Coordinates of C-alpha atoms and ligand atoms in Angstrom, one line a residue:
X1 CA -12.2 -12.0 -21.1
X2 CA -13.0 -12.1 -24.7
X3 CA -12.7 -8.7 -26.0
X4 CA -14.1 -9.8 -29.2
X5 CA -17.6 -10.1 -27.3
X6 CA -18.0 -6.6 -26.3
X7 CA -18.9 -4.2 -28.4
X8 CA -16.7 -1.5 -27.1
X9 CA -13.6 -3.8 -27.3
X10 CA -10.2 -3.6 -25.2
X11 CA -10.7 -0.2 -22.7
X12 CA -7.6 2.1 -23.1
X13 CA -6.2 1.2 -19.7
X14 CA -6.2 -2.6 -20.7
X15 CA -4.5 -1.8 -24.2
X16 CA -1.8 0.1 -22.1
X17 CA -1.6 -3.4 -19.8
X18 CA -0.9 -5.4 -22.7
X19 CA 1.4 -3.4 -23.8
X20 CA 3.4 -3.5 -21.0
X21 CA 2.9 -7.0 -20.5
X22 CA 3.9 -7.6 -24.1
X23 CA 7.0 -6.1 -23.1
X24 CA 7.9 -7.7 -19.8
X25 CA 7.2 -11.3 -22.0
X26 CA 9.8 -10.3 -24.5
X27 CA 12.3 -9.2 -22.4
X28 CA 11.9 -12.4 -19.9
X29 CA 11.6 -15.1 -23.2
X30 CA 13.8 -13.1 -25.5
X31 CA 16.5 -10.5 -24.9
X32 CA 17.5 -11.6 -21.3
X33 CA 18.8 -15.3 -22.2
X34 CA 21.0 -13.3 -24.5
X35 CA 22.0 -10.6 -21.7
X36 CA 22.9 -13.5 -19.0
X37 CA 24.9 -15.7 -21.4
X38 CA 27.3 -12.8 -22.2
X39 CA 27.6 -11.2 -18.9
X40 CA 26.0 -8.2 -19.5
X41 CA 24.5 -6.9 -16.7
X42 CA 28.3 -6.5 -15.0
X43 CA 29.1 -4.1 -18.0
X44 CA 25.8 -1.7 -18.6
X45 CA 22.9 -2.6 -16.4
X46 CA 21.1 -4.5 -13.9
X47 CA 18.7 -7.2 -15.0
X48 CA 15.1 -5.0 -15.5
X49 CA 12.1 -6.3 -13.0
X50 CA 8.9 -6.2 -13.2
X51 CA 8.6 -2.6 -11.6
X52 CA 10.7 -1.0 -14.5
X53 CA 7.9 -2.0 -17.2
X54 CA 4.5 -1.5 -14.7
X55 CA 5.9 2.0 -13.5
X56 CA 3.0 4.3 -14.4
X57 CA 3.8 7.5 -15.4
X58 CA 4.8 9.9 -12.9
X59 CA 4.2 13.7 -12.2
X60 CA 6.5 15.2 -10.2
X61 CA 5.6 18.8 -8.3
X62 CA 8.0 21.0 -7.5
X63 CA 7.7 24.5 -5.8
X64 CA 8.0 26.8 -3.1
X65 CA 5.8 26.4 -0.5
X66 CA 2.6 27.2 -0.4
X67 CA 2.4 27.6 -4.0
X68 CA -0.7 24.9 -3.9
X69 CA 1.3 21.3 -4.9
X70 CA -0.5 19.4 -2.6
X71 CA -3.8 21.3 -3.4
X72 CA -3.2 20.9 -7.0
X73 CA -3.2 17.0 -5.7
X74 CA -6.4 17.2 -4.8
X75 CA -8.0 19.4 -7.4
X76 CA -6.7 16.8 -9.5
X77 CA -8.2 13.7 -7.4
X78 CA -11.3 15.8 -6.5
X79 CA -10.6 14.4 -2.8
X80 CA -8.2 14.3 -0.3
X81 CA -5.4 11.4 0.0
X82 CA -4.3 9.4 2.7
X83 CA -1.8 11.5 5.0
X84 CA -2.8 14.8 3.5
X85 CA -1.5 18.2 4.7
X86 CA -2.9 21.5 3.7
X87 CA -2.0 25.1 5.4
X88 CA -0.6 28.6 5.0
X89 CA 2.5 27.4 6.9
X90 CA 5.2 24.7 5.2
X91 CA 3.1 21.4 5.7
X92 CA 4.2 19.2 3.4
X93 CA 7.2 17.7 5.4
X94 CA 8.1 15.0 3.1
X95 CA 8.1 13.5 -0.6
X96 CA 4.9 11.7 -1.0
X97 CA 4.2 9.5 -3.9
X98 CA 0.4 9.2 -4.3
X99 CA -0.2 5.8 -6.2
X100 CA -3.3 3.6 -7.0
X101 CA -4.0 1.0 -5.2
X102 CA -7.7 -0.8 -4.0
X103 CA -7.1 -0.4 -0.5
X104 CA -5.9 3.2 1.2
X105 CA -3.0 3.9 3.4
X106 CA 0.1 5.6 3.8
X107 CA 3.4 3.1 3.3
X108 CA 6.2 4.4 5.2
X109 CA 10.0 5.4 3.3
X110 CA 11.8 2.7 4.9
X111 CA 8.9 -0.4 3.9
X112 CA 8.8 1.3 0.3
X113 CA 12.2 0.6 -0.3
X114 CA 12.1 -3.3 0.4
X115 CA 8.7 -3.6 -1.9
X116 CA 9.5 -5.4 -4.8
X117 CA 6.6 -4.1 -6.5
X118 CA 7.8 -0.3 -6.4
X119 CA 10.4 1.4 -8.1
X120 CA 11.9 2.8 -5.0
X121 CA 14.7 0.9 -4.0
X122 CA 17.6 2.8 -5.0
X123 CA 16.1 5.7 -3.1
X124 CA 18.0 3.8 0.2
X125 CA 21.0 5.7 -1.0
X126 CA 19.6 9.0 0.6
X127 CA 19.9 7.3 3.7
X128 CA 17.3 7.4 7.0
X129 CA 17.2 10.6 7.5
X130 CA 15.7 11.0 3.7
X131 CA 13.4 8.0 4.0
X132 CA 11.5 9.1 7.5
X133 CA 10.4 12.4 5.3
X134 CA 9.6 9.6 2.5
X135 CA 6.0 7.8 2.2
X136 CA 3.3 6.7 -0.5
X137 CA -0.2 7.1 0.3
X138 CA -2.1 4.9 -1.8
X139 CA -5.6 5.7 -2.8
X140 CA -8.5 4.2 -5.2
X141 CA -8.5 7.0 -7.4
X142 CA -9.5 6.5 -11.4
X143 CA -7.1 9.3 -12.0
X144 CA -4.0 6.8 -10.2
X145 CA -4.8 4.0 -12.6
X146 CA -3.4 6.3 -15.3
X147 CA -0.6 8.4 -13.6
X148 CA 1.5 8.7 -10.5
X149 CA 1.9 11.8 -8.7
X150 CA 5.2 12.8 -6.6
X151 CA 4.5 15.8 -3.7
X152 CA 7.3 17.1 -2.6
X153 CA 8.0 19.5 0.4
X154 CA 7.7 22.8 0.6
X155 CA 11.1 25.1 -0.4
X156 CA 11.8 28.0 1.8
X157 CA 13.0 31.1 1.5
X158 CA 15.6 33.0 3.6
X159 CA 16.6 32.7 6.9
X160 CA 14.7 29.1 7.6
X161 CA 15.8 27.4 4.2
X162 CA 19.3 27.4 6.0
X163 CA 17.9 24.7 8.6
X164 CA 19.5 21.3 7.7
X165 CA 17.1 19.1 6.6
X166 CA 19.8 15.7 7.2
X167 CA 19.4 14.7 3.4
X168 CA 20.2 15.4 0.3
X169 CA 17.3 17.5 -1.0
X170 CA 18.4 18.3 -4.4
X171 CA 19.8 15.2 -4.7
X172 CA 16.7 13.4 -4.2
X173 CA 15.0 15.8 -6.3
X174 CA 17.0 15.0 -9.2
X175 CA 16.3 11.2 -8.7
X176 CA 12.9 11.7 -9.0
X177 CA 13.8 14.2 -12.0
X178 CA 15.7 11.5 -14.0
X179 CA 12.9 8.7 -13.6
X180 CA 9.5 11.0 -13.8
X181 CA 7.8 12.0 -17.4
X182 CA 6.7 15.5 -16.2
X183 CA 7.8 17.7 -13.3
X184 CA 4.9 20.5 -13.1
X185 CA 7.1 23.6 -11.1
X186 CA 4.4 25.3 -9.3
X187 CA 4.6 29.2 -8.9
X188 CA 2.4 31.7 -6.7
X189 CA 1.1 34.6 -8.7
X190 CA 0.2 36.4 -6.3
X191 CA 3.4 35.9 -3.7
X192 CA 6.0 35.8 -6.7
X193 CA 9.6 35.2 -5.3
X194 CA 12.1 33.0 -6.0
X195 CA 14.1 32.0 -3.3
X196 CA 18.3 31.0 -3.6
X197 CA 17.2 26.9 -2.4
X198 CA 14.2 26.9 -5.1
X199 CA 16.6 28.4 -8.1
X200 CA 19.1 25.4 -7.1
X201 CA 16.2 22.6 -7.2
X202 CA 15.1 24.3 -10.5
X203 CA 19.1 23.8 -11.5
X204 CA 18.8 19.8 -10.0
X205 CA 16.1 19.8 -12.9
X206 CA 18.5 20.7 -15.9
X207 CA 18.9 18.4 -18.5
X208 CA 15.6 17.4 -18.1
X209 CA 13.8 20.7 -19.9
X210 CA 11.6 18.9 -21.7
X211 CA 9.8 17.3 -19.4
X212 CA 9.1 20.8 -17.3
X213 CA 5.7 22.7 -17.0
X214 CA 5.3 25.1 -15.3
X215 CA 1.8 26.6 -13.5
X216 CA 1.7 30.0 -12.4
X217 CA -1.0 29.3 -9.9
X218 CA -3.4 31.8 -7.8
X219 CA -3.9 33.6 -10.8
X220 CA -7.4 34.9 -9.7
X221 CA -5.6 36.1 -6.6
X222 CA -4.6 39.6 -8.8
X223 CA -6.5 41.7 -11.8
X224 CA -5.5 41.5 -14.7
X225 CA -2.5 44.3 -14.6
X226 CA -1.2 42.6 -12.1
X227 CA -1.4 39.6 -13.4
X228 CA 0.4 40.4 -16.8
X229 CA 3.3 42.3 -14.7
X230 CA 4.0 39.2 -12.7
X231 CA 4.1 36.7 -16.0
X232 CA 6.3 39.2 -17.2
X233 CA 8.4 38.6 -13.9
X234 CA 8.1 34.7 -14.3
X235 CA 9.2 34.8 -17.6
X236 CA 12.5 36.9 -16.7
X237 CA 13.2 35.0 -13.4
X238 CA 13.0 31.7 -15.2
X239 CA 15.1 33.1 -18.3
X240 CA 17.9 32.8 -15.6
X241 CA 17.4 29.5 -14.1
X242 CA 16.6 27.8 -16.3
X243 CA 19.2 27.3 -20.3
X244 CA 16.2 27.0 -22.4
X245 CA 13.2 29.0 -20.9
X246 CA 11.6 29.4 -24.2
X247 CA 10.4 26.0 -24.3
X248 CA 9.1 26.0 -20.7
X249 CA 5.2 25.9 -21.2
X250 CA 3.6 28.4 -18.5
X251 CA 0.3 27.6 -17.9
X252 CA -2.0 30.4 -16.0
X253 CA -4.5 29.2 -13.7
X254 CA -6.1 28.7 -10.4
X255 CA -6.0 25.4 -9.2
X256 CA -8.4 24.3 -6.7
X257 CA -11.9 24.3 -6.2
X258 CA -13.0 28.0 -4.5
X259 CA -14.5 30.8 -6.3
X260 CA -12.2 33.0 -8.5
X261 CA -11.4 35.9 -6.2
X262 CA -11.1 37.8 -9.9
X263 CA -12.9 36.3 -12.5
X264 CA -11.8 38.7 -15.1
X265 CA -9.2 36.2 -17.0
X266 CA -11.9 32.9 -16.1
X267 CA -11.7 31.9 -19.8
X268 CA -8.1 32.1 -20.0
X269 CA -8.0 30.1 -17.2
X270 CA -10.9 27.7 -18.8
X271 CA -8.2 27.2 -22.3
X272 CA -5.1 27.3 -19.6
X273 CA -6.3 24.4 -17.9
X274 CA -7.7 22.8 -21.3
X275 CA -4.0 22.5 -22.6
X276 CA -2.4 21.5 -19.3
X277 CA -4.7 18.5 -18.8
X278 CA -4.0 17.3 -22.5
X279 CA -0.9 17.3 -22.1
X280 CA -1.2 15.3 -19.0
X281 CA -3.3 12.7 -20.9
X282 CA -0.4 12.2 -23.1
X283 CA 1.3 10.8 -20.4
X284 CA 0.6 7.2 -20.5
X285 CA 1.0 6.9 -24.8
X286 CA 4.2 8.3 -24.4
X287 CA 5.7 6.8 -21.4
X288 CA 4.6 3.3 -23.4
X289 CA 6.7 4.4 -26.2
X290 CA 9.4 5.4 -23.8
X291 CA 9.6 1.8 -22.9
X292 CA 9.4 0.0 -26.4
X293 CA 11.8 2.8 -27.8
X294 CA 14.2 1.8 -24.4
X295 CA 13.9 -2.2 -24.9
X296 CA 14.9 -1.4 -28.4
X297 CA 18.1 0.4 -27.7
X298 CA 18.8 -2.2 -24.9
X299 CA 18.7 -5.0 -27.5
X300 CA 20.6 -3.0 -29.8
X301 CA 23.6 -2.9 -27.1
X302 CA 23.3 -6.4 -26.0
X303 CA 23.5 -7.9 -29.5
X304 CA 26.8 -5.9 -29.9
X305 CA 27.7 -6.9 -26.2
X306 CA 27.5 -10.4 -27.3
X307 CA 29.8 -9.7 -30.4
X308 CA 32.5 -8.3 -28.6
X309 CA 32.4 -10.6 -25.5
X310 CA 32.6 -13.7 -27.6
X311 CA 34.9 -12.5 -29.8
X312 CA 37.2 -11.8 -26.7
X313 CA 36.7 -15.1 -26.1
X314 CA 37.5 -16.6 -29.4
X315 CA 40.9 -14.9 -29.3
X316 CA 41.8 -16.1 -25.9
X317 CA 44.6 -19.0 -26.3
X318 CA 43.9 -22.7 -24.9
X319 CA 46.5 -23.4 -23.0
X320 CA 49.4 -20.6 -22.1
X321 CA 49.8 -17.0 -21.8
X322 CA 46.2 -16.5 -21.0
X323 CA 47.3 -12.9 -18.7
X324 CA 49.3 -11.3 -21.6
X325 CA 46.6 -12.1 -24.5
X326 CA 43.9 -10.7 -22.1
X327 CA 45.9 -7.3 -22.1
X328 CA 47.1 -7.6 -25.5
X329 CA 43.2 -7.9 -26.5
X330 CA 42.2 -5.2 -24.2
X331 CA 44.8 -2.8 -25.6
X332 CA 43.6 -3.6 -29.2
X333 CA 39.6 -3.3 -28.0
X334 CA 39.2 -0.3 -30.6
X335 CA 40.5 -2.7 -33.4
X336 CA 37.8 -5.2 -32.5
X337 CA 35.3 -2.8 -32.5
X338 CA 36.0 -2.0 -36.1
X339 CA 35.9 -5.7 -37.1
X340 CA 32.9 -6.6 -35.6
X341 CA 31.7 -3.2 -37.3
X342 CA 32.7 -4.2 -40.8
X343 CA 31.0 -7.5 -39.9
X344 CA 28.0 -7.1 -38.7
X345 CA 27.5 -4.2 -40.3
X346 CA 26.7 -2.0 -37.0
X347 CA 26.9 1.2 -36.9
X348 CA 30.0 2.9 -35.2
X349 CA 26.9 4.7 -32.5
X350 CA 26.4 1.5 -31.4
X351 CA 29.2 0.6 -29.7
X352 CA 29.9 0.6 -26.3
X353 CA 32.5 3.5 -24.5
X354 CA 35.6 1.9 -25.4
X355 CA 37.6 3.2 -22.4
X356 CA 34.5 2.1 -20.0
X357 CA 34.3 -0.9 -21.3
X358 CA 38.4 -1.4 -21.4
X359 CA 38.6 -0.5 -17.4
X360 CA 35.8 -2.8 -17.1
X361 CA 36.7 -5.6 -18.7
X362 CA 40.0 -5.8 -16.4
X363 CA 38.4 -6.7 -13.9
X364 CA 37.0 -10.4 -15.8
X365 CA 38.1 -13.7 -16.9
X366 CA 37.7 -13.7 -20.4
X367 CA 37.9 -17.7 -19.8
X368 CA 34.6 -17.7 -18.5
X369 CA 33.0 -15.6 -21.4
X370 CA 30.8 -17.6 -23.9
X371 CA 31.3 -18.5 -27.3
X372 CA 29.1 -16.8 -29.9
X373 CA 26.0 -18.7 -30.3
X374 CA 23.8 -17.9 -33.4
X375 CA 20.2 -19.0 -31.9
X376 CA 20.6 -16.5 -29.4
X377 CA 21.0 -13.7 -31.5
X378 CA 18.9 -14.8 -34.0
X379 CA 15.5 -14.7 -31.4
X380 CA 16.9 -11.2 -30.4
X381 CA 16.6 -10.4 -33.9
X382 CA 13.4 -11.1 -34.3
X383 CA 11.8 -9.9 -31.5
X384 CA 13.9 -6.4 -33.0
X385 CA 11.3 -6.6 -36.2
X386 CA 8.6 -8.7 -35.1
X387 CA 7.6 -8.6 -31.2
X388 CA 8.5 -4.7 -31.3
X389 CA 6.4 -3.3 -34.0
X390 CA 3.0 -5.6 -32.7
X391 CA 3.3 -4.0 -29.5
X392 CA 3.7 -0.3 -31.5
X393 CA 0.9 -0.9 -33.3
X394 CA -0.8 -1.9 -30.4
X395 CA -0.7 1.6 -28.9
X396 CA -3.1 4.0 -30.4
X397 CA -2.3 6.3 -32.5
X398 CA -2.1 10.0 -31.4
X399 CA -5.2 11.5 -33.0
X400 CA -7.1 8.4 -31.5
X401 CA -6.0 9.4 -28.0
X402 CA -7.9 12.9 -28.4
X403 CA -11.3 11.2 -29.6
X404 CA -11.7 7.9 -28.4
X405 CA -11.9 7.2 -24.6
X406 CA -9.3 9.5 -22.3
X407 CA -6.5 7.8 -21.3
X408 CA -6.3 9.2 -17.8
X409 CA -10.3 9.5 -16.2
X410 CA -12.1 10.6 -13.0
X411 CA -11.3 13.5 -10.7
X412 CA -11.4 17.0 -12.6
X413 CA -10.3 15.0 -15.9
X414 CA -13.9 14.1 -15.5
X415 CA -15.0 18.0 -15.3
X416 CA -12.8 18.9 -18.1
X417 CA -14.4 16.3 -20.9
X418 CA -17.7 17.5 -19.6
X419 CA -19.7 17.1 -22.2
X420 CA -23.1 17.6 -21.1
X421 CA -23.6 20.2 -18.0
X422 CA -23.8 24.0 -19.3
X423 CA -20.8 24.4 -17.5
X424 CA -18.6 21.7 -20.0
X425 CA -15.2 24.4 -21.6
X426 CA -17.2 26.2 -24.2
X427 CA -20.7 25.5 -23.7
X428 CA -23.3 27.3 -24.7
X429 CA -20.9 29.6 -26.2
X430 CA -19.6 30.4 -30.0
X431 CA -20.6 27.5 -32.1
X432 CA -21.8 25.4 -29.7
X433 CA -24.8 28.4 -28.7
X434 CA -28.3 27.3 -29.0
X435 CA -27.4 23.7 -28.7
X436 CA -29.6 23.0 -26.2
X437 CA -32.5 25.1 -27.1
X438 CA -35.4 23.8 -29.1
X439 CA -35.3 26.6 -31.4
X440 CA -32.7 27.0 -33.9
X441 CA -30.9 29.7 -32.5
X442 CA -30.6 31.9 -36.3
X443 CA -34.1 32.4 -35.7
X444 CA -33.3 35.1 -33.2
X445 CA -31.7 37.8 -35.6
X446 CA -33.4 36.5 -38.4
X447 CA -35.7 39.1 -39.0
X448 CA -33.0 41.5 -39.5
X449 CA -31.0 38.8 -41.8
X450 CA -34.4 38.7 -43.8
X451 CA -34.0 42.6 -44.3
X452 CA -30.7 42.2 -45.7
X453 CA -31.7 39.2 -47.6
X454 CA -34.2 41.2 -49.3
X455 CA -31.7 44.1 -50.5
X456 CA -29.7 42.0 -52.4
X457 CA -31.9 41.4 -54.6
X458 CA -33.1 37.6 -54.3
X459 CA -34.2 35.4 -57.2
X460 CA -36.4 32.8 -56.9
X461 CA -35.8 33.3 -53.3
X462 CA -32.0 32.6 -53.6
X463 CA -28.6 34.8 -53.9
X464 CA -26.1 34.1 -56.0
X465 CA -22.4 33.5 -54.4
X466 CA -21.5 37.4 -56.1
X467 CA -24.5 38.8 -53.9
X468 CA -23.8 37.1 -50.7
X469 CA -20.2 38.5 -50.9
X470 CA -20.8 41.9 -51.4
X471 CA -22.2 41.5 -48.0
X472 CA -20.1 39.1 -46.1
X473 CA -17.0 41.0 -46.9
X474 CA -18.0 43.8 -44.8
X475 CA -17.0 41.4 -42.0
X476 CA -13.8 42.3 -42.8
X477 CA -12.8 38.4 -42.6
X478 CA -10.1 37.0 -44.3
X479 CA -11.4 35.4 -47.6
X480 CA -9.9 32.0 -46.6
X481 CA -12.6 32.1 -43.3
X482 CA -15.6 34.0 -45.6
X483 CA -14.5 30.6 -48.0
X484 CA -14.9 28.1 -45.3
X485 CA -18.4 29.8 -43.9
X486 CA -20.1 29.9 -47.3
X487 CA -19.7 26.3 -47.3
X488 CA -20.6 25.6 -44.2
X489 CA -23.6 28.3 -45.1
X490 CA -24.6 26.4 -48.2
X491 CA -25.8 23.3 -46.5
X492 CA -27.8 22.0 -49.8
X493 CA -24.7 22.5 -52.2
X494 CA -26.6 24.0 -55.3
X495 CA -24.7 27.2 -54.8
X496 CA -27.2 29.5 -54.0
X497 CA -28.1 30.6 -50.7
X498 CA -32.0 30.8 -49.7
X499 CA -32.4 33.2 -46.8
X500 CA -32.3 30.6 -44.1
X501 CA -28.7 29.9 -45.2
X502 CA -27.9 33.8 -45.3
X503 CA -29.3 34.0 -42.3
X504 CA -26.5 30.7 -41.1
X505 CA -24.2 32.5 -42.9
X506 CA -24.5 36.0 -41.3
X507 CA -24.8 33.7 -38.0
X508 CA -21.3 31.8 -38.4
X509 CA -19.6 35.3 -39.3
X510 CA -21.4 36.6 -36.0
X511 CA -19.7 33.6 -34.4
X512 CA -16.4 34.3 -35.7
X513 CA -15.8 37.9 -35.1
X514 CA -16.6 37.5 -31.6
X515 CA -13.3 35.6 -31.1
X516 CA -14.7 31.8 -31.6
X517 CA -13.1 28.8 -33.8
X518 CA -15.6 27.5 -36.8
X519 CA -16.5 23.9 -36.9
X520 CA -15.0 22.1 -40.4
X521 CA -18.4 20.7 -40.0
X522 CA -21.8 22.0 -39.1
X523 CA -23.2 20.8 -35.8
X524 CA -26.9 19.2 -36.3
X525 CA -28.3 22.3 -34.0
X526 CA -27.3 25.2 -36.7
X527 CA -29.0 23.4 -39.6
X528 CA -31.9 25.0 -40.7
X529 CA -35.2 23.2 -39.7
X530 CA -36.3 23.3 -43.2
X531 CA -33.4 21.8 -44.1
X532 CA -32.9 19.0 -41.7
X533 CA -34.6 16.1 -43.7
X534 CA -32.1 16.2 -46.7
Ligands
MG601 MG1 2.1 20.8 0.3
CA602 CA1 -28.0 26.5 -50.9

């Protein structure tokens, strides 16, 4: 298709596609000629396939059970998924990794593990007994085409956690945990206890802090005393688990689609939810970055796996004595390190573990290791400044992803960039009040703006900036916020304001001390109809 042609240009999804297809090119034309030649998939790691570039990003849910994981699936979806289990008792059984694809179905653990277009395959480790709890249900969903999302089961607590579930549970967990770029832990605030097997999951998850979230769901369950005594909990529970709680997001909410048994905290819930779904959306930029920034470092090894293989090689004699100049060279590694070092200029960081890479290297003929060959390098090189920084500036830049089209669409994503229902996060309220109505909603108090207007004093039918601030200041507002409405107030610029400006003025104050963010601009519906044709 020729993106040129329509007027919208390359969708978000597709830039991401490119991106990752950019990617997969330069690694197949580029880096991995270089990678073969010298052997280097025997020293740091396997040859990447296609799977390790498409993998979407993944979500991975964690929690006790019945603390709403797989619900929080579906809220998500805003439908059900293939092989679906919902109930008071444990019913999620098994890890589930819900995935997009056009047709529906549930793939079981052991035909996962042989598709070469998943990322599953090392998961055969864990053994039978892990992959007949293991399964994908695959699901058109819009939400899918952006991220993946990993159910887990249930974790007990007491006396039935101690059943043997025949796998490695925290084991698998911190697979997932390693290769996902969120793990949500799920928390029930109304049934708040944490039980021995769930603090050891949330221990699997160390190391990997930055990626947690955590949801403190069924919020609406309690009142609001309740509610703030059971955060407090949450916060001192997960002060012990986990090393660095303070940077553990919580998010309060209620995550499914019934009625708010208390609706007290419903705007908390409304912002709560706000924040968490942003920072799902971020998913897909970063996890592209992820990737470039992980080619990068990749190349950066190779190149100085090439240097020290071929320079092994160099040193090797022709003819005799081959065994003793392969240990004598192996002895002296950390020597070569520091020539190639000086040589290539590369920093010390760099380098490979020079006792892995000794052990390893025992185990090779250095006769069979390549020469150094320039051209190789050389296209390595520039795919380093070239390839690499068109496919960063291919991906849009942060501030874009908040404006321009979502990244991640349909299901509740849908409901949360509602922009046109009453019911869209903050409609009809603060700034946005009135924008809907035919008249401009100042009109309403004006009367008693007028009053006001009138005692200071007008001239001409205008107030000078001195006059309007005797007044405003009574608001109490900070003069940085009484700064930002006056201009917002004078919406002609000559510096005066005419009453319906005071009136705007008195309006956006209004607006403001009832606990509502000003616009840096004013929206169309609060200019003043006499002022809407300049
Ligand atoms: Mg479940
Ligand atoms: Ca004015």
């Amino acid at each position: 298709m020729f993106s040129w042609l329509s007027r919208e240009g390359p969708g978000k999804h597709e830039v991401y596609e490119n991106v990752t297809e950019g990617l997969k090119n330069i690694y197949k034309s580029k880096l991995l000629p270089l990678e073969q030649y010298y052997h280097f998939h025997e020293f740091h790691s396997p040859q990447l396939e296609d799977p390790d570039f498409d993998a979407k990003p993944m979500i991975l849910l964690v929690g006790q059970y019945s603390t709403g994981k797989t619900t929080f699936i579906k809220y998500l979806l805003e439908r059900d998924f293939p092989g679906i289990r919902i109930g008071p008792e444990p019913t999620t059984d098994r890890f589930i990794a819900v995935m997009y694809d056009e047709k529906e179905g549930v793939i079981p653990g052991n035909a996962l593990i042989v598709d070469p277009q998943k990322q599953f395959k090392p998961l055969t480790k864990f053994g039978n007994a892990f992959l007949n709890r293991f399964q994908c249900s695959t699901l058109k969903s819009e939400v899918l085409k952006g991220i993946s999302i990993i159910d887990t089961p249930g974790i007990l607590s007491g006396e039935k956690q101690r059943v043997d579930r025949g796998y490695d549970f925290t084991g698998v967990l911190e697979w997932f945990a390693e290769r996902v770029d969120r793990i949500i832990l799920l928390f029930d605030a109304h049934k708040l206890d944490i039980s021995d097997e769930f603090r050891r999951s949330i221990e699997a998850l160390r190391g990997h802090d930055d990626k947690i979230r955590i949801v403190l769901n069924k919020a609406d369950m309690v009142d609001h005393q309740q509610l703030m005594r059971v955060y407090g909990a949450l916060m001192w529970s997960l002060g012990k688990v986990l090393q660095t709680p303070e940077v553990a997001r919580v998010y309060i909410g209620s995550f499914w689609d019934q009625p708010l048994r208390f609706d007290g905290n419903r705007r908390l819930f409304e912002d709560e939810e706000q924040d968490l779904f942003r920072d799902m959306r971020s998913l897909p930029r970063n996890a592209a970055l992820r990737k470039l920034n992980d080619l990068i470092k990749r190349a950066r090894l190779a190149k100085v796996h090439a240097h020290i293989i071929s320079a092994l090689r160099k040193d090797m004699p022709t003819m005799f004595g081959k065994d003793s100049r392969k240990k004598e060279l192996i002895k002296n590694l950390g020597q070569i390190y520091d020539q190639i070092q000086r040589e290539q200029q590369i920093s010390p960081g760099d380098f490979p573990d020079l006792k892995k890479m000794q052990e390893n290297l025992a185990h090779h003929d250095f006769m069979k290791f390549n020469q150094i060959r320039p051209k190789l390098l050389e296209v390595v090189d520039k795919m380093l400044s070239e390839d690499i920084s068109k496919l960063m500036n291919m991906i849009p830049h942060e501030d874009m992803t908040t404006t321009s089209e979502p990244l991640i669409k349909g299901g509740a994503f849908e409901g949360v960039e509602d922009q046109e229902s009453p019911f869209g996060y903050k409609k009809g309220e603060g700034i946005d009040a009135g924008s809907n109505e035919p008249e401009w909603i100042v009109m309403k108090l004006k009367h008693k703006y007028d009053t006001l207007f009138e005692s200071l004093g007008p001239s001409d039918g205008k107030i000078t900036g001195a006059a309007a601030k005797t007044e405003m200041i009574k608001s109490k507002l900070p003069n940085t916020i009484l700064g930002k409405i006056w201009k917002l107030a004078d919406v002609d610029r000559d510096g005066f304001l005419d009453s319906d400006e005071f009136a705007l003025a008195m309006h956006l104050i209004k607006v403001k001390t009832d606990g509502y963010e000003l616009p840096t601009e004013l929206p169309s519906h609060l200019v003043p109809p006499s002022k809407r044709d300049i």
